[in-house]
PDB file of C-alpha atoms in Angstrom:
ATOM      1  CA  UNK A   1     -14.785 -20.356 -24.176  1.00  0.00           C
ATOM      2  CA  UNK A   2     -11.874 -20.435 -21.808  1.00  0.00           C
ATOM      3  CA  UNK A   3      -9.621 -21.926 -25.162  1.00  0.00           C
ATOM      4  CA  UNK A   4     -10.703 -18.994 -27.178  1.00  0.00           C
ATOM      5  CA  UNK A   5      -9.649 -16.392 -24.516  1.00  0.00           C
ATOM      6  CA  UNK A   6      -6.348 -18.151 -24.460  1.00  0.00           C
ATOM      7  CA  UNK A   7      -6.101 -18.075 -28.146  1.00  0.00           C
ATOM      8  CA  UNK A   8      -7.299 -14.356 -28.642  1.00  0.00           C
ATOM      9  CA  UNK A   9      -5.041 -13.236 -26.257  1.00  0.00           C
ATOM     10  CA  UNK A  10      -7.475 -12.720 -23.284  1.00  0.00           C
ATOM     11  CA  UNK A  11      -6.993 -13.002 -19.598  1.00  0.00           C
ATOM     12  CA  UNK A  12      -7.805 -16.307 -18.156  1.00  0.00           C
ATOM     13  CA  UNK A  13      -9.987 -16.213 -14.713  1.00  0.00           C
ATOM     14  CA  UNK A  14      -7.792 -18.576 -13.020  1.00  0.00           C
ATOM     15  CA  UNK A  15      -9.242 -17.006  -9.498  1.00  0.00           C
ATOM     16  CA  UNK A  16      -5.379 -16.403  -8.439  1.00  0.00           C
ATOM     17  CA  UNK A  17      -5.533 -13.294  -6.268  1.00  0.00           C
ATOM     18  CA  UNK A  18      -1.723 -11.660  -5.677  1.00  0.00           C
ATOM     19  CA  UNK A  19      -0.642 -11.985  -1.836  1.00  0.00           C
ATOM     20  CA  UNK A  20      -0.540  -8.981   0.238  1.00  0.00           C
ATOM     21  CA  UNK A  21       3.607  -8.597   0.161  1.00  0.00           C
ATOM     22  CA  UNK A  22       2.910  -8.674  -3.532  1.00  0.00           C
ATOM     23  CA  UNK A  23       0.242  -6.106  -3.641  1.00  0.00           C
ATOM     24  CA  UNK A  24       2.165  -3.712  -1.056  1.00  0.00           C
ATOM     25  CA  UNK A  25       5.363  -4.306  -3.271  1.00  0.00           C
ATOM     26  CA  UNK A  26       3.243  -2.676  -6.278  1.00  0.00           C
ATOM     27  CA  UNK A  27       2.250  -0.051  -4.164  1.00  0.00           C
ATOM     28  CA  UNK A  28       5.490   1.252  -3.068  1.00  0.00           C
ATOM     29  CA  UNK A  29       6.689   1.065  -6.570  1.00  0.00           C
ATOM     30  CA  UNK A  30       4.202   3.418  -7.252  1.00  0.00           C
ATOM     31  CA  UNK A  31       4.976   5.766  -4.475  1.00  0.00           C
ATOM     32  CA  UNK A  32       8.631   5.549  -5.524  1.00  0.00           C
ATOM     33  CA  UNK A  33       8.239   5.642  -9.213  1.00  0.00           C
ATOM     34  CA  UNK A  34       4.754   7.672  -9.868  1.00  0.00           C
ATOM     35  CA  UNK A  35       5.954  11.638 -10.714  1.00  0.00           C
ATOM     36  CA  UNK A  36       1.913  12.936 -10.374  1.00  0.00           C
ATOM     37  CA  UNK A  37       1.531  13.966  -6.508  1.00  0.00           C
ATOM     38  CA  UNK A  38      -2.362  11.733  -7.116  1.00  0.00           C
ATOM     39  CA  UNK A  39      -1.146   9.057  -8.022  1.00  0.00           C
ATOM     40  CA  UNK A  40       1.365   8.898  -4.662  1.00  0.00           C
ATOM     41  CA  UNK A  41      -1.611   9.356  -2.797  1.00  0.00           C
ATOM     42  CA  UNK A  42      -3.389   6.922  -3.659  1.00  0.00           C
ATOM     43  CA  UNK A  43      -0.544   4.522  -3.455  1.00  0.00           C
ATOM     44  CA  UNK A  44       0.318   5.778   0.368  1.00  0.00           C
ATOM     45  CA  UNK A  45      -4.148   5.483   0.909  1.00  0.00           C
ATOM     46  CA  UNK A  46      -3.767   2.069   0.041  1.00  0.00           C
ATOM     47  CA  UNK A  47      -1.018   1.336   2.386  1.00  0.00           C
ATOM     48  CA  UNK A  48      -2.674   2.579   5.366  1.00  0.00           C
ATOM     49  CA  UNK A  49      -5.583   0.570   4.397  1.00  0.00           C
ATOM     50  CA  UNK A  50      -3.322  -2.036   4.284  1.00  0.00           C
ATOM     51  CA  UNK A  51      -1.323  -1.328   7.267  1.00  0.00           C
ATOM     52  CA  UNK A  52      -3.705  -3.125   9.773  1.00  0.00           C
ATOM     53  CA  UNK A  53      -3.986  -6.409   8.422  1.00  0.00           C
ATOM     54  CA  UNK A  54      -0.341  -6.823   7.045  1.00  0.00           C
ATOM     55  CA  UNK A  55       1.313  -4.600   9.394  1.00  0.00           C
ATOM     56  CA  UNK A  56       4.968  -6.718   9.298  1.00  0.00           C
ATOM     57  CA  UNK A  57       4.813  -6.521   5.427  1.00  0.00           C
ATOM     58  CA  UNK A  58       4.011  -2.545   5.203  1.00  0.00           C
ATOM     59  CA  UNK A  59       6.534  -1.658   7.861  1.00  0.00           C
ATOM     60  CA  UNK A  60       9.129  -3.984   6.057  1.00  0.00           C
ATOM     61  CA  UNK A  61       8.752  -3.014   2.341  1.00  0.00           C
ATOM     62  CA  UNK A  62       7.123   0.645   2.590  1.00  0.00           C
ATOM     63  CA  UNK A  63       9.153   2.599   5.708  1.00  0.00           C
ATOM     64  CA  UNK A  64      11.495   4.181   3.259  1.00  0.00           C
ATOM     65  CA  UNK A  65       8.546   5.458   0.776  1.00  0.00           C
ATOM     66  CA  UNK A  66       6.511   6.720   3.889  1.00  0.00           C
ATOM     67  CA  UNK A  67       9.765   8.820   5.146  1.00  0.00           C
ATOM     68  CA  UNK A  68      10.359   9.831   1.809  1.00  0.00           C
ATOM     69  CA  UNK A  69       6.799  10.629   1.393  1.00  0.00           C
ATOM     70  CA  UNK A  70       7.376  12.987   4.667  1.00  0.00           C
ATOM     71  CA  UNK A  71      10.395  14.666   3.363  1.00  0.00           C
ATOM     72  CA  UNK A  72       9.112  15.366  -0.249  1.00  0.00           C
ATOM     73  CA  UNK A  73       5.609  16.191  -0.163  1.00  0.00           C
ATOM     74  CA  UNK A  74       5.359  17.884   3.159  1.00  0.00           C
ATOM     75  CA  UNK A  75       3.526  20.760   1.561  1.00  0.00           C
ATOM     76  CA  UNK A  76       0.499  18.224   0.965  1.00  0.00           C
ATOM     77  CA  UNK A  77      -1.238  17.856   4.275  1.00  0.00           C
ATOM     78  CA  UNK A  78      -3.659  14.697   2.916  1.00  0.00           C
ATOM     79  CA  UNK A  79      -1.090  12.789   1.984  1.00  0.00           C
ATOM     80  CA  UNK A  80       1.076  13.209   5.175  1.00  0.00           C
ATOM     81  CA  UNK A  81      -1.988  12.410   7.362  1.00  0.00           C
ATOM     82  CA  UNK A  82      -1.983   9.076   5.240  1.00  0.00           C
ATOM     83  CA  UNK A  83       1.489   8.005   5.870  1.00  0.00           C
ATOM     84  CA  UNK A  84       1.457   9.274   9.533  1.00  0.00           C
ATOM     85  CA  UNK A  85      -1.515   7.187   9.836  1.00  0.00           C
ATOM     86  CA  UNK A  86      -0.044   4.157   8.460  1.00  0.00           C
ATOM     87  CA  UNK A  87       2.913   4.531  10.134  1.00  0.00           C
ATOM     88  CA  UNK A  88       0.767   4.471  13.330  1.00  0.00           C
ATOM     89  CA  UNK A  89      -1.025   1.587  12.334  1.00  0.00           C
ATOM     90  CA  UNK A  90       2.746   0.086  11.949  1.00  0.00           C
ATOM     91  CA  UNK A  91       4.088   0.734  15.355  1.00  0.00           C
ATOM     92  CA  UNK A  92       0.982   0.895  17.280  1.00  0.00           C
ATOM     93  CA  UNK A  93       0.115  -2.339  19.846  1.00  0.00           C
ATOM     94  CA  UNK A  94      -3.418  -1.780  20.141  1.00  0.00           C
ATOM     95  CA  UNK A  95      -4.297  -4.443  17.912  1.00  0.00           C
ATOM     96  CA  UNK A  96      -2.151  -6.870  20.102  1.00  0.00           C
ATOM     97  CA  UNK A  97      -3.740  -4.961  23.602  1.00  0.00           C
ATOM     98  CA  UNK A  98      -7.149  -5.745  21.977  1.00  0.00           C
ATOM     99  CA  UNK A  99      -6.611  -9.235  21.526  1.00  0.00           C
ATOM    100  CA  UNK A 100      -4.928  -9.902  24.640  1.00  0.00           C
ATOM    101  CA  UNK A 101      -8.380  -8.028  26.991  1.00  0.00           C
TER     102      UNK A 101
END
């Protein structure tokens, strides 16, 4: 079955799952590149999401789209409380404060 997906053209389920600096790189390309305010926010949702676990990777690759995102759609208030929240989750230390009590 596998050799006739292959053949036809169809996607193969190798099981190979992108990293997370891959996954936030896609992201921020779509909150630089993506002209539909939805689509943005959706992006910048899945970044906070994001933020906790890979918190070195999002405040790396995606500062510069969240202060964008601040500057150009300040007239969206559900999109800024994303970004300020996952610039929190950035600079915050209460995951390290947890883990040290």
């Amino acid at each position: 079955m596998n050799f006739l997906r292959g053949v036809m053209g169809g996607q193969q389920s190798s099981g190979v799952q992108p990293s997370g600096a891959e996954t936030i790189q896609k992201l921020c390309d779509r909150v630089a590149s993506s002209t539909l305010l939805d689509d943005r926010r959706d992006a910048v949702r899945a970044l906070k999401s994001l933020s906790k676990k890979y918190r070195l990777e999002v405040g790396t690759q995606a500062m510069d789209h969240l202060l964008n995102v601040l500057q150009t759609d300040r007239a969206d208030s559900e999109i800024i409380g994303y970004a300020l929240d996952t610039l929190y989750n950035v600079l915050s230390n209460d995951a390290e404060e947890a883990g040290k009590s």
